[in-house]
Amino acid sequence: MARALDIHLPPGLLRVLDIGGGNGIQAMRLAAQGRAVTVLDADPAMLERAAARWAEERASAAGGTLELVEGRGENARQLVGGDWDAVLCHGVLMYLQHADALLAELGRCVRKNGGIVSVLAKNADALAMRPALEGLPHDALAVINQQTERGKLGVESRAHHRADVERSLSEHGLQTLQWYGVRVFTDHLGDEPPGQDVSTWLELEWSAGKRSPYREVARLFHLVSTRP
């Protein structure tokens, strides 16, 4: 996902809003490139973690800034304004019963004439892949026609069909630039490392995530859109 962001966020895109950015790991990486990044998150505990981490990393941020704002993504424009060069929403839709209100807000927050919206969501078209590859056919069969599951964190989460998310974003003025699959071959390994040659596995994941049919069976899809 970081590689994809580096492709689609050229140096001129300086103002970045990270909705549901949590502890700020992705936001700090972008701030370290000299960008002005705002993290909007409803969880004060996560924002506290982000503040502590940023205090340690601020000195090496190459002039970038990080602002932390508490609040829900559906209220983003009211809380932090609009005309953002890029709006990120990674790993948030899966915890919402209804995603359209947030997707509409992404379109309202990003600037016209080339603003970028980046969405990372759980792939409903491949929900059974992980349990099947883990050797749990009953679990795989239970979710193969579903959009919800109880993951390893014990929290119920929702998957989305990429076509539905694209359609919703289109209704709010956003056009798809590119999409990627994330975690194609190694998702079922859990916390186990894929082996000694991690760099090769990462390269394989990146290569597969850019092309069909591999990206269709990835655990997550990363959708990059623009507002023309």
Short mmCIF file of C-alpha atoms in Angstrom, two decimals:
data_model
loop_
_atom_site.label_atom_id
_atom_site.label_comp_id
_atom_site.label_asym_id
_atom_site.label_seq_id
_atom_site.Cartn_x
_atom_site.Cartn_y
_atom_site.Cartn_z
CA MET A 1 0.00 0.00 0.00
CA ALA A 2 2.86 2.39 0.76
CA ARG A 3 4.33 1.75 -2.69
CA ALA A 4 1.00 2.56 -4.32
CA LEU A 5 0.64 5.78 -2.34
CA ASP A 6 4.11 6.87 -3.41
CA ILE A 7 3.04 6.39 -7.03
CA HIS A 8 -0.24 8.29 -6.75
CA LEU A 9 0.78 11.07 -4.33
CA PRO A 10 3.38 13.16 -6.19
CA PRO A 11 5.44 15.72 -4.25
CA GLY A 12 3.04 18.53 -5.12
CA LEU A 13 0.27 16.90 -3.07
CA LEU A 14 1.11 18.47 0.28
CA ARG A 15 -2.10 18.44 2.35
CA VAL A 16 -3.20 14.96 3.35
CA LEU A 17 -6.19 13.96 5.50
CA ASP A 18 -6.05 10.45 7.01
CA ILE A 19 -9.55 9.48 8.16
CA GLY A 20 -9.44 6.71 10.75
CA GLY A 21 -5.65 6.93 10.75
CA GLY A 22 -5.42 5.41 14.22
CA ASN A 23 -1.90 5.41 15.64
CA GLY A 24 -0.65 7.34 12.63
CA ILE A 25 1.88 4.93 11.15
CA GLN A 26 0.96 5.66 7.53
CA ALA A 27 0.43 9.37 8.27
CA MET A 28 3.89 9.71 9.81
CA ARG A 29 5.49 8.08 6.82
CA LEU A 30 3.87 10.72 4.60
CA ALA A 31 4.75 13.53 7.01
CA ALA A 32 8.37 12.36 6.88
CA GLN A 33 8.25 13.16 3.15
CA GLY A 34 7.53 16.80 4.00
CA ARG A 35 3.73 16.76 3.81
CA ALA A 36 1.20 18.42 6.10
CA VAL A 37 -0.87 15.50 7.39
CA THR A 38 -3.96 15.51 9.60
CA VAL A 39 -5.20 12.33 11.27
CA LEU A 40 -8.91 12.26 12.12
CA ASP A 41 -9.90 9.39 14.39
CA ALA A 42 -12.76 8.76 16.82
CA ASP A 43 -10.58 6.79 19.28
CA PRO A 44 -8.70 9.05 21.71
CA ALA A 45 -6.49 6.17 22.85
CA MET A 46 -5.21 5.65 19.31
CA LEU A 47 -4.54 9.36 18.94
CA GLU A 48 -2.54 9.30 22.17
CA ARG A 49 -0.36 6.55 20.71
CA ALA A 50 0.11 8.60 17.57
CA ALA A 51 1.12 11.66 19.59
CA ALA A 52 3.70 9.67 21.55
CA ARG A 53 5.16 8.15 18.40
CA TRP A 54 5.26 11.49 16.61
CA ALA A 55 7.11 13.08 19.52
CA GLU A 56 9.92 10.60 18.83
CA GLU A 57 9.92 10.94 15.05
CA ARG A 58 9.18 14.64 14.53
CA ALA A 59 12.82 15.65 14.34
CA SER A 60 13.37 13.56 11.19
CA ALA A 61 10.18 14.63 9.39
CA ALA A 62 11.87 16.82 6.74
CA GLY A 63 9.63 19.77 7.54
CA GLY A 64 6.42 17.76 7.51
CA THR A 65 3.72 18.27 10.12
CA LEU A 66 1.20 16.03 11.83
CA GLU A 67 -2.06 17.23 13.40
CA LEU A 68 -4.30 14.91 15.42
CA VAL A 69 -8.06 15.56 15.56
CA GLU A 70 -10.65 13.51 17.43
CA GLY A 71 -13.91 12.88 15.60
CA ARG A 72 -15.85 10.67 13.24
CA GLY A 73 -15.05 10.48 9.56
CA GLU A 74 -18.65 11.19 8.60
CA ASN A 75 -18.16 14.67 10.09
CA ALA A 76 -14.76 15.28 8.52
CA ARG A 77 -15.58 18.38 6.49
CA GLN A 78 -17.17 20.05 9.49
CA LEU A 79 -14.19 19.19 11.71
CA VAL A 80 -11.20 19.77 9.41
CA GLY A 81 -12.57 21.50 6.31
CA GLY A 82 -12.22 20.53 2.66
CA ASP A 83 -9.98 21.00 -0.38
CA TRP A 84 -7.48 18.35 0.72
CA ASP A 85 -4.94 17.24 -1.85
CA ALA A 86 -5.41 13.64 -0.74
CA VAL A 87 -7.85 11.86 1.57
CA LEU A 88 -6.98 8.42 2.96
CA CYS A 89 -9.46 5.96 4.44
CA HIS A 90 -7.68 2.71 5.24
CA GLY A 91 -9.23 -0.16 7.20
CA VAL A 92 -12.27 1.85 8.30
CA LEU A 93 -15.17 0.64 6.16
CA MET A 94 -14.97 -2.83 7.69
CA TYR A 95 -16.16 -1.48 11.05
CA LEU A 96 -19.16 0.42 9.68
CA GLN A 97 -22.60 -1.06 9.20
CA HIS A 98 -23.30 1.46 6.45
CA ALA A 99 -20.36 2.90 4.50
CA ASP A 100 -22.05 5.27 2.07
CA ALA A 101 -22.12 8.29 4.40
CA LEU A 102 -18.35 8.08 4.89
CA LEU A 103 -17.68 7.50 1.18
CA ALA A 104 -19.75 10.60 0.38
CA GLU A 105 -17.68 12.59 2.87
CA LEU A 106 -14.47 11.54 1.13
CA GLY A 107 -15.76 13.15 -2.04
CA ARG A 108 -16.70 16.33 -0.19
CA CYS A 109 -13.32 16.65 1.51
CA VAL A 110 -10.96 16.16 -1.44
CA ARG A 111 -10.18 19.05 -3.77
CA LYS A 112 -11.32 19.16 -7.36
CA ASN A 113 -8.97 19.00 -10.34
CA GLY A 114 -6.88 16.01 -9.38
CA GLY A 115 -7.40 15.40 -5.67
CA ILE A 116 -6.69 11.79 -4.64
CA VAL A 117 -8.83 9.46 -2.51
CA SER A 118 -7.30 6.21 -1.24
CA VAL A 119 -9.54 3.50 0.25
CA LEU A 120 -8.38 0.19 1.74
CA ALA A 121 -11.17 -2.31 2.50
CA LYS A 122 -11.73 -6.00 3.12
CA ASN A 123 -12.46 -7.91 -0.07
CA ALA A 124 -15.90 -9.60 0.04
CA ASP A 125 -15.08 -11.53 -3.14
CA ALA A 126 -12.34 -13.49 -1.37
CA LEU A 127 -13.51 -13.78 2.23
CA ALA A 128 -13.21 -17.57 2.28
CA MET A 129 -9.60 -17.64 1.08
CA ARG A 130 -7.94 -17.26 4.47
CA PRO A 131 -9.81 -19.98 6.40
CA ALA A 132 -9.60 -22.36 3.43
CA LEU A 133 -5.82 -21.96 3.17
CA GLU A 134 -5.57 -22.37 6.95
CA GLY A 135 -7.18 -25.80 6.54
CA LEU A 136 -10.55 -24.76 7.99
CA PRO A 137 -13.07 -25.73 5.29
CA HIS A 138 -16.11 -25.42 7.56
CA ASP A 139 -15.16 -21.83 8.43
CA ALA A 140 -14.52 -21.06 4.77
CA LEU A 141 -17.88 -22.46 3.73
CA ALA A 142 -19.61 -20.42 6.44
CA VAL A 143 -18.36 -17.10 5.03
CA ILE A 144 -18.11 -17.78 1.30
CA ASN A 145 -21.50 -16.15 0.66
CA GLN A 146 -21.27 -13.64 3.50
CA GLN A 147 -19.96 -10.11 3.93
CA THR A 148 -19.33 -10.27 7.68
CA GLU A 149 -16.99 -12.36 9.79
CA ARG A 150 -15.46 -12.42 13.22
CA GLY A 151 -11.75 -11.96 12.67
CA LYS A 152 -8.70 -12.84 14.73
CA LEU A 153 -9.25 -9.80 16.98
CA GLY A 154 -12.64 -11.20 17.99
CA VAL A 155 -14.48 -8.23 16.51
CA GLU A 156 -17.14 -8.60 13.84
CA SER A 157 -16.12 -6.84 10.67
CA ARG A 158 -17.63 -6.32 7.24
CA ALA A 159 -16.19 -6.96 3.81
CA HIS A 160 -17.16 -5.02 0.69
CA HIS A 161 -17.39 -5.75 -2.99
CA ARG A 162 -14.96 -3.48 -4.80
CA ALA A 163 -17.49 -2.75 -7.54
CA ASP A 164 -19.96 -1.45 -4.93
CA VAL A 165 -17.37 0.88 -3.41
CA GLU A 166 -16.35 2.13 -6.85
CA ARG A 167 -20.00 2.76 -7.71
CA SER A 168 -20.59 4.70 -4.52
CA LEU A 169 -17.48 6.83 -5.00
CA SER A 170 -18.52 7.50 -8.58
CA GLU A 171 -21.88 8.80 -7.38
CA HIS A 172 -19.95 11.30 -5.26
CA GLY A 173 -17.80 12.59 -8.10
CA LEU A 174 -14.78 10.28 -7.92
CA GLN A 175 -13.24 8.28 -10.76
CA THR A 176 -11.09 5.17 -10.27
CA LEU A 177 -7.45 5.54 -11.24
CA GLN A 178 -6.16 2.13 -10.22
CA TRP A 179 -6.78 -0.64 -7.73
CA TYR A 180 -4.50 -3.16 -6.06
CA GLY A 181 -4.85 -6.39 -4.13
CA VAL A 182 -3.15 -6.46 -0.73
CA ARG A 183 -2.06 -9.76 0.92
CA VAL A 184 -2.51 -12.25 -1.91
CA PHE A 185 -0.22 -15.15 -0.96
CA THR A 186 0.70 -14.67 2.70
CA ASP A 187 -2.47 -13.59 4.51
CA HIS A 188 -3.17 -17.08 5.83
CA LEU A 189 0.20 -17.20 7.65
CA GLY A 190 -1.09 -15.00 10.48
CA ASP A 191 1.80 -13.78 12.61
CA GLU A 192 4.23 -16.32 11.16
CA PRO A 193 6.92 -14.77 8.93
CA PRO A 194 6.79 -16.00 5.31
CA GLY A 195 10.40 -17.15 5.44
CA GLN A 196 13.93 -15.78 5.35
CA ASP A 197 13.55 -14.08 1.97
CA VAL A 198 11.02 -11.49 3.12
CA SER A 199 12.04 -8.95 0.49
CA THR A 200 11.25 -11.42 -2.29
CA TRP A 201 7.86 -12.18 -0.77
CA LEU A 202 7.11 -8.46 -0.64
CA GLU A 203 8.11 -8.08 -4.28
CA LEU A 204 5.88 -11.01 -5.20
CA GLU A 205 2.94 -9.53 -3.29
CA TRP A 206 3.43 -6.18 -5.01
CA SER A 207 3.67 -7.75 -8.46
CA ALA A 208 0.61 -9.95 -7.93
CA GLY A 209 -1.39 -7.15 -6.36
CA LYS A 210 -1.15 -5.10 -9.55
CA ARG A 211 -2.65 -7.68 -11.89
CA SER A 212 -5.58 -10.00 -12.37
CA PRO A 213 -6.50 -12.68 -11.53
CA TYR A 214 -4.26 -12.56 -8.45
CA ARG A 215 -5.54 -9.28 -7.05
CA GLU A 216 -9.14 -10.53 -7.11
CA VAL A 217 -8.36 -13.10 -4.39
CA ALA A 218 -6.40 -10.75 -2.11
CA ARG A 219 -7.58 -10.29 1.45
CA LEU A 220 -7.92 -6.53 0.92
CA PHE A 221 -8.37 -4.20 -2.02
CA HIS A 222 -6.71 -0.81 -2.27
CA LEU A 223 -8.71 1.56 -4.46
CA VAL A 224 -7.21 4.85 -5.64
CA SER A 225 -9.59 7.45 -7.11
CA THR A 226 -9.43 11.05 -8.25
CA ARG A 227 -11.85 13.94 -8.33
CA PRO A 228 -11.59 15.53 -11.79
#
